[in-house]
mmCIF file of N, CA, C and O in Angstrom:
data_model
loop_
_atom_site.group_PDB
_atom_site.id
_atom_site.type_symbol
_atom_site.label_atom_id
_atom_site.label_comp_id
_atom_site.label_asym_id
_atom_site.label_seq_id
_atom_site.Cartn_x
_atom_site.Cartn_y
_atom_site.Cartn_z
ATOM 1 N N MET A 3 27.522 -2.569 -6.473
ATOM 2 C CA MET A 3 25.957 -2.028 -6.844
ATOM 3 C C MET A 3 25.568 -2.492 -5.069
ATOM 4 O O MET A 3 25.773 -3.080 -4.831
ATOM 5 N N ARG A 4 25.199 -0.857 -4.883
ATOM 6 C CA ARG A 4 24.604 -0.903 -3.896
ATOM 7 C C ARG A 4 23.469 -1.504 -3.965
ATOM 8 O O ARG A 4 22.205 -1.193 -4.383
ATOM 9 N N GLU A 5 22.681 -2.157 -2.028
ATOM 10 C CA GLU A 5 21.831 -2.638 -1.764
ATOM 11 C C GLU A 5 20.523 -1.147 -1.401
ATOM 12 O O GLU A 5 21.158 -0.352 -0.827
ATOM 13 N N SER A 6 19.721 -0.631 -2.187
ATOM 14 C CA SER A 6 19.075 0.376 -1.873
ATOM 15 C C SER A 6 18.630 0.036 -0.317
ATOM 16 O O SER A 6 18.059 -0.906 0.116
ATOM 17 N N THR A 7 18.601 1.146 -0.078
ATOM 18 C CA THR A 7 18.328 1.417 1.753
ATOM 19 C C THR A 7 16.799 1.725 1.771
ATOM 20 O O THR A 7 16.406 1.990 2.944
ATOM 21 N N LEU A 8 15.723 2.386 0.565
ATOM 22 C CA LEU A 8 14.998 2.758 0.857
ATOM 23 C C LEU A 8 13.758 1.626 0.394
ATOM 24 O O LEU A 8 13.918 0.352 0.038
ATOM 25 N N LYS A 9 12.513 1.607 1.601
ATOM 26 C CA LYS A 9 11.671 0.461 1.298
ATOM 27 C C LYS A 9 10.391 0.683 0.937
ATOM 28 O O LYS A 9 10.003 1.537 1.020
ATOM 29 N N THR A 10 10.062 0.002 -0.553
ATOM 30 C CA THR A 10 9.143 0.023 -0.996
ATOM 31 C C THR A 10 8.154 -0.393 -0.443
ATOM 32 O O THR A 10 7.625 -1.062 0.205
ATOM 33 N N SER A 11 6.870 0.599 -0.864
ATOM 34 C CA SER A 11 5.443 0.173 0.123
ATOM 35 C C SER A 11 4.825 -1.275 -0.290
ATOM 36 O O SER A 11 4.953 -1.417 -1.530
ATOM 37 N N LYS A 12 4.176 -1.716 0.580
ATOM 38 C CA LYS A 12 3.774 -2.803 0.367
ATOM 39 C C LYS A 12 2.236 -2.439 -0.239
ATOM 40 O O LYS A 12 1.952 -1.569 -0.515
ATOM 41 N N ALA A 13 1.676 -3.570 -0.240
ATOM 42 C CA ALA A 13 -0.006 -2.961 -0.356
ATOM 43 C C ALA A 13 -0.293 -2.450 0.395
ATOM 44 O O ALA A 13 -0.004 -1.813 2.109
ATOM 45 N N ARG A 14 -1.723 -1.403 0.096
ATOM 46 C CA ARG A 14 -2.469 -0.821 0.760
ATOM 47 C C ARG A 14 -3.661 -1.255 1.586
ATOM 48 O O ARG A 14 -4.552 -2.021 1.020
ATOM 49 N N VAL A 15 -4.244 -0.525 2.798
ATOM 50 C CA VAL A 15 -5.374 -1.487 4.058
ATOM 51 C C VAL A 15 -5.789 -0.668 4.252
ATOM 52 O O VAL A 15 -5.609 0.694 4.429
ATOM 53 N N ALA A 16 -6.971 -0.841 4.109
ATOM 54 C CA ALA A 16 -7.343 0.001 4.632
ATOM 55 C C ALA A 16 -8.669 0.215 6.291
ATOM 56 O O ALA A 16 -8.877 -1.231 6.022
ATOM 57 N N LEU A 17 -8.181 0.100 7.181
ATOM 58 C CA LEU A 17 -8.756 -0.356 8.579
ATOM 59 C C LEU A 17 -10.404 0.436 8.591
ATOM 60 O O LEU A 17 -10.098 1.280 8.561
ATOM 61 N N VAL A 18 -11.874 -0.574 9.113
ATOM 62 C CA VAL A 18 -12.818 0.304 8.932
ATOM 63 C C VAL A 18 -13.186 -0.471 10.441
ATOM 64 O O VAL A 18 -13.576 -1.648 10.523
ATOM 65 N N TYR A 19 -13.423 0.819 11.760
ATOM 66 C CA TYR A 19 -13.847 0.349 12.520
ATOM 67 C C TYR A 19 -14.933 1.455 13.206
ATOM 68 O O TYR A 19 -14.841 3.021 13.174
ATOM 69 N N GLN A 20 -15.266 1.527 14.348
ATOM 70 C CA GLN A 20 -15.786 2.541 14.806
ATOM 71 C C GLN A 20 -14.776 3.169 15.766
ATOM 72 O O GLN A 20 -14.354 2.448 16.845
ATOM 73 N N ARG A 21 -14.988 4.349 15.927
ATOM 74 C CA ARG A 21 -13.480 5.012 17.205
ATOM 75 C C ARG A 21 -13.990 5.231 18.009
ATOM 76 O O ARG A 21 -13.184 4.699 19.068
ATOM 77 N N THR A 22 -15.215 5.045 18.976
ATOM 78 C CA THR A 22 -15.657 5.475 19.987
ATOM 79 C C THR A 22 -15.640 4.091 20.415
ATOM 80 O O THR A 22 -16.025 3.782 21.903
ATOM 81 N N ALA A 23 -16.324 2.915 19.388
ATOM 82 C CA ALA A 23 -15.536 1.426 20.657
ATOM 83 C C ALA A 23 -14.241 0.755 21.348
ATOM 84 O O ALA A 23 -13.707 0.409 20.390
ATOM 85 N N GLU A 24 -14.770 0.544 22.038
ATOM 86 C CA GLU A 24 -14.121 -0.592 22.826
ATOM 87 C C GLU A 24 -13.926 -1.818 22.492
ATOM 88 O O GLU A 24 -15.346 -2.298 22.952
ATOM 89 N N PRO A 25 -13.310 -2.999 22.030
ATOM 90 C CA PRO A 25 -11.840 -2.995 22.466
ATOM 91 C C PRO A 25 -11.767 -2.467 20.402
ATOM 92 O O PRO A 25 -10.471 -2.298 20.376
ATOM 93 N N ASP A 26 -12.712 -1.896 20.187
ATOM 94 C CA ASP A 26 -12.272 -1.796 18.104
ATOM 95 C C ASP A 26 -11.224 -0.882 18.361
ATOM 96 O O ASP A 26 -10.262 -0.739 17.007
ATOM 97 N N GLU A 27 -11.502 0.652 19.072
ATOM 98 C CA GLU A 27 -9.975 1.403 19.116
ATOM 99 C C GLU A 27 -8.761 0.989 19.561
ATOM 100 O O GLU A 27 -8.019 1.387 18.380
ATOM 101 N N GLN A 28 -8.648 -0.013 20.782
ATOM 102 C CA GLN A 28 -7.219 -0.370 20.714
ATOM 103 C C GLN A 28 -6.603 -1.251 19.816
ATOM 104 O O GLN A 28 -5.860 -1.175 19.398
ATOM 105 N N LEU A 29 -7.620 -1.673 18.903
ATOM 106 C CA LEU A 29 -7.419 -3.130 18.196
ATOM 107 C C LEU A 29 -6.799 -2.731 16.532
ATOM 108 O O LEU A 29 -5.462 -2.621 16.042
ATOM 109 N N ALA A 30 -7.280 -1.258 16.635
ATOM 110 C CA ALA A 30 -7.017 -1.109 15.258
ATOM 111 C C ALA A 30 -5.900 0.137 15.030
ATOM 112 O O ALA A 30 -4.684 -0.305 14.543
ATOM 113 N N THR A 31 -6.157 0.515 16.281
ATOM 114 C CA THR A 31 -4.670 1.571 16.547
ATOM 115 C C THR A 31 -3.164 0.198 16.641
ATOM 116 O O THR A 31 -1.996 0.805 15.806
ATOM 117 N N PHE A 32 -3.110 -1.035 17.337
ATOM 118 C CA PHE A 32 -2.602 -1.707 17.368
ATOM 119 C C PHE A 32 -2.137 -2.243 16.084
ATOM 120 O O PHE A 32 -0.736 -2.897 15.102
ATOM 121 N N ILE A 33 -3.215 -2.862 14.991
ATOM 122 C CA ILE A 33 -3.289 -2.810 13.948
ATOM 123 C C ILE A 33 -2.130 -1.721 12.697
ATOM 124 O O ILE A 33 -1.673 -2.507 11.942
ATOM 125 N N GLU A 34 -2.994 -0.938 13.194
ATOM 126 C CA GLU A 34 -2.465 0.026 12.439
ATOM 127 C C GLU A 34 -0.386 0.187 11.827
ATOM 128 O O GLU A 34 -0.310 0.432 11.262
ATOM 129 N N HIS A 35 -0.368 0.472 13.777
ATOM 130 C CA HIS A 35 0.930 0.512 13.755
ATOM 131 C C HIS A 35 1.908 -1.068 13.572
ATOM 132 O O HIS A 35 3.010 -0.551 12.891
ATOM 133 N N LYS A 36 1.184 -1.712 13.858
ATOM 134 C CA LYS A 36 2.310 -3.217 12.784
ATOM 135 C C LYS A 36 2.537 -3.043 11.659
ATOM 136 O O LYS A 36 3.298 -3.140 11.371
ATOM 137 N N LEU A 37 1.098 -2.561 11.043
ATOM 138 C CA LEU A 37 1.467 -2.908 9.599
ATOM 139 C C LEU A 37 1.811 -1.756 9.228
ATOM 140 O O LEU A 37 3.020 -1.655 8.157
ATOM 141 N N SER A 38 2.155 -0.563 10.027
ATOM 142 C CA SER A 38 2.804 0.847 9.316
ATOM 143 C C SER A 38 4.397 0.274 9.633
ATOM 144 O O SER A 38 5.278 0.370 8.604
ATOM 145 N N GLU A 39 4.813 -0.552 10.704
ATOM 146 C CA GLU A 39 6.029 -1.181 10.474
ATOM 147 C C GLU A 39 6.145 -2.053 9.816
ATOM 148 O O GLU A 39 7.574 -2.078 8.925
ATOM 149 N N GLU A 40 5.629 -1.848 9.259
ATOM 150 C CA GLU A 40 6.069 -3.606 7.928
ATOM 151 C C GLU A 40 5.494 -2.828 6.444
ATOM 152 O O GLU A 40 5.557 -3.654 5.638
ATOM 153 N N ASN A 41 5.682 -2.047 6.661
ATOM 154 C CA ASN A 41 5.460 -0.610 5.330
ATOM 155 C C ASN A 41 4.306 -0.892 4.693
ATOM 156 O O ASN A 41 4.485 -0.528 3.337
ATOM 157 N N TYR A 42 3.754 -0.586 5.352
ATOM 158 C CA TYR A 42 2.107 -1.064 4.434
ATOM 159 C C TYR A 42 1.308 0.103 4.871
ATOM 160 O O TYR A 42 1.794 1.109 5.676
ATOM 161 N N SER A 43 0.887 0.825 3.239
ATOM 162 C CA SER A 43 -0.229 2.092 3.528
ATOM 163 C C SER A 43 -1.147 1.426 4.144
ATOM 164 O O SER A 43 -1.572 1.115 3.753
ATOM 165 N N VAL A 44 -1.538 2.263 4.935
ATOM 166 C CA VAL A 44 -2.670 2.167 5.887
ATOM 167 C C VAL A 44 -3.475 2.861 6.254
ATOM 168 O O VAL A 44 -3.132 4.570 6.475
ATOM 169 N N PHE A 45 -4.970 3.386 5.339
ATOM 170 C CA PHE A 45 -5.770 4.197 5.227
ATOM 171 C C PHE A 45 -6.980 4.112 6.879
ATOM 172 O O PHE A 45 -7.219 2.929 6.823
ATOM 173 N N VAL A 46 -6.640 4.570 7.941
ATOM 174 C CA VAL A 46 -7.641 4.586 8.580
ATOM 175 C C VAL A 46 -8.578 5.974 8.280
ATOM 176 O O VAL A 46 -8.291 7.587 8.661
ATOM 177 N N ASP A 47 -9.415 5.921 8.515
ATOM 178 C CA ASP A 47 -10.973 7.268 8.581
ATOM 179 C C ASP A 47 -10.838 8.173 9.750
ATOM 180 O O ASP A 47 -11.223 7.631 10.714
ATOM 181 N N ARG A 48 -10.350 9.185 10.047
ATOM 182 C CA ARG A 48 -10.401 9.922 10.776
ATOM 183 C C ARG A 48 -10.791 11.432 10.848
ATOM 184 O O ARG A 48 -10.897 12.731 11.669
ATOM 185 N N HIS A 49 -12.001 11.175 9.936
ATOM 186 C CA HIS A 49 -12.365 12.438 9.444
ATOM 187 C C HIS A 49 -13.883 12.571 10.806
ATOM 188 O O HIS A 49 -14.021 11.639 11.436
ATOM 189 N N THR A 50 -13.790 13.794 11.652
ATOM 190 C CA THR A 50 -15.197 14.372 12.349
ATOM 191 C C THR A 50 -16.400 15.349 11.961
ATOM 192 O O THR A 50 -17.560 14.990 12.442
ATOM 193 N N SER A 51 -16.420 14.540 10.254
ATOM 194 C CA SER A 51 -17.759 15.012 10.114
ATOM 195 C C SER A 51 -18.207 14.122 8.716
ATOM 196 O O SER A 51 -16.746 13.830 8.369
ATOM 197 N N PHE A 52 -19.696 13.878 8.739
ATOM 198 C CA PHE A 52 -19.796 13.295 7.616
ATOM 199 C C PHE A 52 -20.836 13.920 7.156
ATOM 200 O O PHE A 52 -21.005 15.141 7.053
ATOM 201 N N GLY A 53 -20.963 13.495 5.531
ATOM 202 C CA GLY A 53 -21.570 14.495 4.658
ATOM 203 C C GLY A 53 -20.924 13.737 3.288
ATOM 204 O O GLY A 53 -20.090 12.455 2.793
ATOM 205 N N MET A 54 -21.614 14.303 2.203
ATOM 206 C CA MET A 54 -21.153 13.345 0.859
ATOM 207 C C MET A 54 -19.542 13.661 0.550
ATOM 208 O O MET A 54 -19.069 12.811 0.350
ATOM 209 N N GLU A 55 -18.832 14.618 1.563
ATOM 210 C CA GLU A 55 -17.635 15.119 0.903
ATOM 211 C C GLU A 55 -16.635 13.575 1.191
ATOM 212 O O GLU A 55 -15.439 12.921 1.023
ATOM 213 N N TRP A 56 -17.766 13.426 2.681
ATOM 214 C CA TRP A 56 -16.800 12.517 3.728
ATOM 215 C C TRP A 56 -16.912 11.206 3.044
ATOM 216 O O TRP A 56 -16.076 10.207 2.454
ATOM 217 N N ALA A 57 -18.447 10.688 2.052
ATOM 218 C CA ALA A 57 -18.779 9.930 1.316
ATOM 219 C C ALA A 57 -18.228 9.365 0.195
ATOM 220 O O ALA A 57 -17.085 7.965 0.208
ATOM 221 N N GLU A 58 -17.106 10.355 -0.604
ATOM 222 C CA GLU A 58 -16.755 10.257 -1.474
ATOM 223 C C GLU A 58 -15.542 10.198 -1.816
ATOM 224 O O GLU A 58 -15.094 8.874 -1.863
ATOM 225 N N ASP A 59 -14.919 10.645 -0.204
ATOM 226 C CA ASP A 59 -12.839 10.501 0.282
ATOM 227 C C ASP A 59 -13.435 8.588 0.251
ATOM 228 O O ASP A 59 -12.563 7.969 0.484
ATOM 229 N N ILE A 60 -14.145 8.135 0.997
ATOM 230 C CA ILE A 60 -14.632 6.832 1.706
ATOM 231 C C ILE A 60 -14.322 5.949 0.347
ATOM 232 O O ILE A 60 -13.783 4.982 0.577
ATOM 233 N N GLN A 61 -14.880 6.196 -0.242
ATOM 234 C CA GLN A 61 -15.400 5.078 -1.449
ATOM 235 C C GLN A 61 -13.976 4.787 -2.630
ATOM 236 O O GLN A 61 -13.266 4.268 -2.911
ATOM 237 N N ARG A 62 -13.487 6.311 -2.527
ATOM 238 C CA ARG A 62 -12.187 6.360 -3.180
ATOM 239 C C ARG A 62 -11.115 5.569 -2.507
ATOM 240 O O ARG A 62 -10.252 5.351 -3.420
ATOM 241 N N GLN A 63 -11.136 5.980 -1.168
ATOM 242 C CA GLN A 63 -9.891 5.172 -0.090
ATOM 243 C C GLN A 63 -10.098 3.613 0.021
ATOM 244 O O GLN A 63 -8.773 3.005 -0.842
ATOM 245 N N LEU A 64 -11.515 3.265 0.098
ATOM 246 C CA LEU A 64 -11.436 2.128 0.011
ATOM 247 C C LEU A 64 -11.467 1.135 -1.640
ATOM 248 O O LEU A 64 -11.152 -0.205 -1.872
ATOM 249 N N SER A 65 -11.399 2.114 -2.568
ATOM 250 C CA SER A 65 -11.338 1.685 -3.990
ATOM 251 C C SER A 65 -10.150 1.446 -3.926
ATOM 252 O O SER A 65 -9.585 0.596 -5.031
ATOM 253 N N GLN A 66 -9.326 2.216 -3.394
ATOM 254 C CA GLN A 66 -7.708 1.966 -3.589
ATOM 255 C C GLN A 66 -7.080 0.843 -3.414
ATOM 256 O O GLN A 66 -5.741 1.136 -3.066
ATOM 257 N N SER A 67 -7.293 0.542 -2.086
ATOM 258 C CA SER A 67 -6.459 -0.506 -1.299
ATOM 259 C C SER A 67 -7.077 -1.645 -2.374
ATOM 260 O O SER A 67 -8.358 -1.764 -2.517
ATOM 261 N N ASP A 68 -5.755 -2.378 -1.331
ATOM 262 C CA ASP A 68 -5.085 -3.136 -2.092
ATOM 263 C C ASP A 68 -6.187 -4.853 -0.824
ATOM 264 O O ASP A 68 -6.696 -6.299 -1.266
ATOM 265 N N ALA A 69 -6.607 -3.949 0.275
ATOM 266 C CA ALA A 69 -7.294 -4.698 1.665
ATOM 267 C C ALA A 69 -7.630 -4.533 2.749
ATOM 268 O O ALA A 69 -7.769 -2.968 2.555
ATOM 269 N N VAL A 70 -9.266 -4.888 2.945
ATOM 270 C CA VAL A 70 -9.858 -3.932 3.932
ATOM 271 C C VAL A 70 -9.761 -4.553 5.597
ATOM 272 O O VAL A 70 -10.315 -6.004 5.224
ATOM 273 N N ILE A 71 -9.911 -4.639 6.324
ATOM 274 C CA ILE A 71 -9.729 -5.079 7.807
ATOM 275 C C ILE A 71 -11.214 -4.409 8.461
ATOM 276 O O ILE A 71 -10.686 -3.384 8.711
ATOM 277 N N GLY A 72 -11.853 -5.120 8.482
ATOM 278 C CA GLY A 72 -13.133 -5.022 9.001
ATOM 279 C C GLY A 72 -12.860 -4.961 10.693
ATOM 280 O O GLY A 72 -13.339 -6.247 10.541
ATOM 281 N N LEU A 73 -13.356 -4.182 11.565
ATOM 282 C CA LEU A 73 -13.081 -5.073 13.080
ATOM 283 C C LEU A 73 -14.508 -4.635 13.744
ATOM 284 O O LEU A 73 -15.249 -3.155 13.253
ATOM 285 N N LEU A 74 -15.238 -5.963 14.090
ATOM 286 C CA LEU A 74 -17.126 -5.754 14.188
ATOM 287 C C LEU A 74 -17.144 -6.480 15.673
ATOM 288 O O LEU A 74 -16.569 -7.580 15.705
ATOM 289 N N SER A 75 -17.216 -5.377 16.618
ATOM 290 C CA SER A 75 -17.714 -5.434 17.952
ATOM 291 C C SER A 75 -19.163 -5.652 18.294
ATOM 292 O O SER A 75 -19.951 -5.643 17.250
ATOM 293 N N ALA A 76 -19.377 -5.865 19.300
ATOM 294 C CA ALA A 76 -21.071 -6.003 19.416
ATOM 295 C C ALA A 76 -21.554 -4.838 19.306
ATOM 296 O O ALA A 76 -22.766 -4.661 18.580
ATOM 297 N N GLU A 77 -20.809 -2.971 19.575
ATOM 298 C CA GLU A 77 -20.390 -2.556 19.969
ATOM 299 C C GLU A 77 -21.413 -1.455 18.409
ATOM 300 O O GLU A 77 -22.062 -1.632 17.260
ATOM 301 N N SER A 78 -20.109 -2.444 17.568
ATOM 302 C CA SER A 78 -19.899 -1.377 16.053
ATOM 303 C C SER A 78 -20.488 -2.213 14.995
ATOM 304 O O SER A 78 -20.944 -1.580 13.732
ATOM 305 N N CYS A 79 -21.035 -3.174 14.886
ATOM 306 C CA CYS A 79 -21.947 -4.264 14.030
ATOM 307 C C CYS A 79 -22.853 -3.597 13.541
ATOM 308 O O CYS A 79 -23.445 -3.730 12.865
ATOM 309 N N HIS A 80 -23.187 -2.695 14.686
ATOM 310 C CA HIS A 80 -24.843 -2.082 14.588
ATOM 311 C C HIS A 80 -24.358 -0.626 14.196
ATOM 312 O O HIS A 80 -25.408 -0.258 13.524
ATOM 313 N N ASN A 81 -23.291 -0.099 13.616
ATOM 314 C CA ASN A 81 -23.119 1.457 12.994
ATOM 315 C C ASN A 81 -23.461 1.200 11.899
ATOM 316 O O ASN A 81 -22.800 0.949 11.124
ATOM 317 N N GLU A 82 -23.708 2.989 11.971
ATOM 318 C CA GLU A 82 -24.731 2.856 10.424
ATOM 319 C C GLU A 82 -23.111 3.596 9.161
ATOM 320 O O GLU A 82 -23.050 2.808 8.268
ATOM 321 N N MET A 83 -21.598 4.339 9.965
ATOM 322 C CA MET A 83 -20.664 4.423 9.641
ATOM 323 C C MET A 83 -19.966 2.878 8.681
ATOM 324 O O MET A 83 -19.750 3.028 8.020
ATOM 325 N N VAL A 84 -19.978 2.426 9.794
ATOM 326 C CA VAL A 84 -18.889 1.293 9.392
ATOM 327 C C VAL A 84 -19.465 0.301 8.365
ATOM 328 O O VAL A 84 -18.927 -0.339 7.948
ATOM 329 N N LEU A 85 -21.296 0.246 8.401
ATOM 330 C CA LEU A 85 -21.335 -0.566 7.441
ATOM 331 C C LEU A 85 -21.894 -0.169 6.440
ATOM 332 O O LEU A 85 -21.290 -0.670 5.447
ATOM 333 N N PHE A 86 -21.799 0.732 6.183
ATOM 334 C CA PHE A 86 -21.244 1.901 4.997
ATOM 335 C C PHE A 86 -20.282 1.519 4.387
ATOM 336 O O PHE A 86 -20.230 1.595 3.032
ATOM 337 N N GLN A 87 -19.012 2.047 5.231
ATOM 338 C CA GLN A 87 -18.148 1.243 5.015
ATOM 339 C C GLN A 87 -17.979 0.003 4.387
ATOM 340 O O GLN A 87 -17.261 0.444 2.619
ATOM 341 N N LEU A 88 -18.414 -0.554 4.683
ATOM 342 C CA LEU A 88 -18.134 -2.495 4.867
ATOM 343 C C LEU A 88 -18.937 -2.148 3.638
ATOM 344 O O LEU A 88 -18.156 -3.045 2.756
ATOM 345 N N GLU A 89 -19.706 -1.761 3.345
ATOM 346 C CA GLU A 89 -20.897 -1.963 2.318
ATOM 347 C C GLU A 89 -19.877 -1.626 0.733
ATOM 348 O O GLU A 89 -20.258 -2.490 -0.063
ATOM 349 N N HIS A 90 -19.356 -0.820 0.918
ATOM 350 C CA HIS A 90 -18.787 -0.262 -0.524
ATOM 351 C C HIS A 90 -17.182 -0.562 -0.393
ATOM 352 O O HIS A 90 -16.707 -0.857 -1.312
ATOM 353 N N ALA A 91 -16.563 -1.648 0.374
ATOM 354 C CA ALA A 91 -15.344 -1.894 0.325
ATOM 355 C C ALA A 91 -15.621 -3.455 -0.437
ATOM 356 O O ALA A 91 -14.833 -4.029 -1.456
#
């Protein structure tokens, strides 16, 4: 019997952070790459506009995630979008 060469996907992880804040941006990119290398399914919010459609998509993505990683720096812990996502996680 041949061993399968296909990697099965591990848990689904959502990263919540403020895109314009440092060191959040660098750390999120690092975590996303490391988790992807380990075959985790990683969701990162890359929307450029906000509204009802964005909010519904975020709620759906977060509810489908097995884990949520929230990155909170001094700047991002007061960001309304980050707090919204964490509240729905």
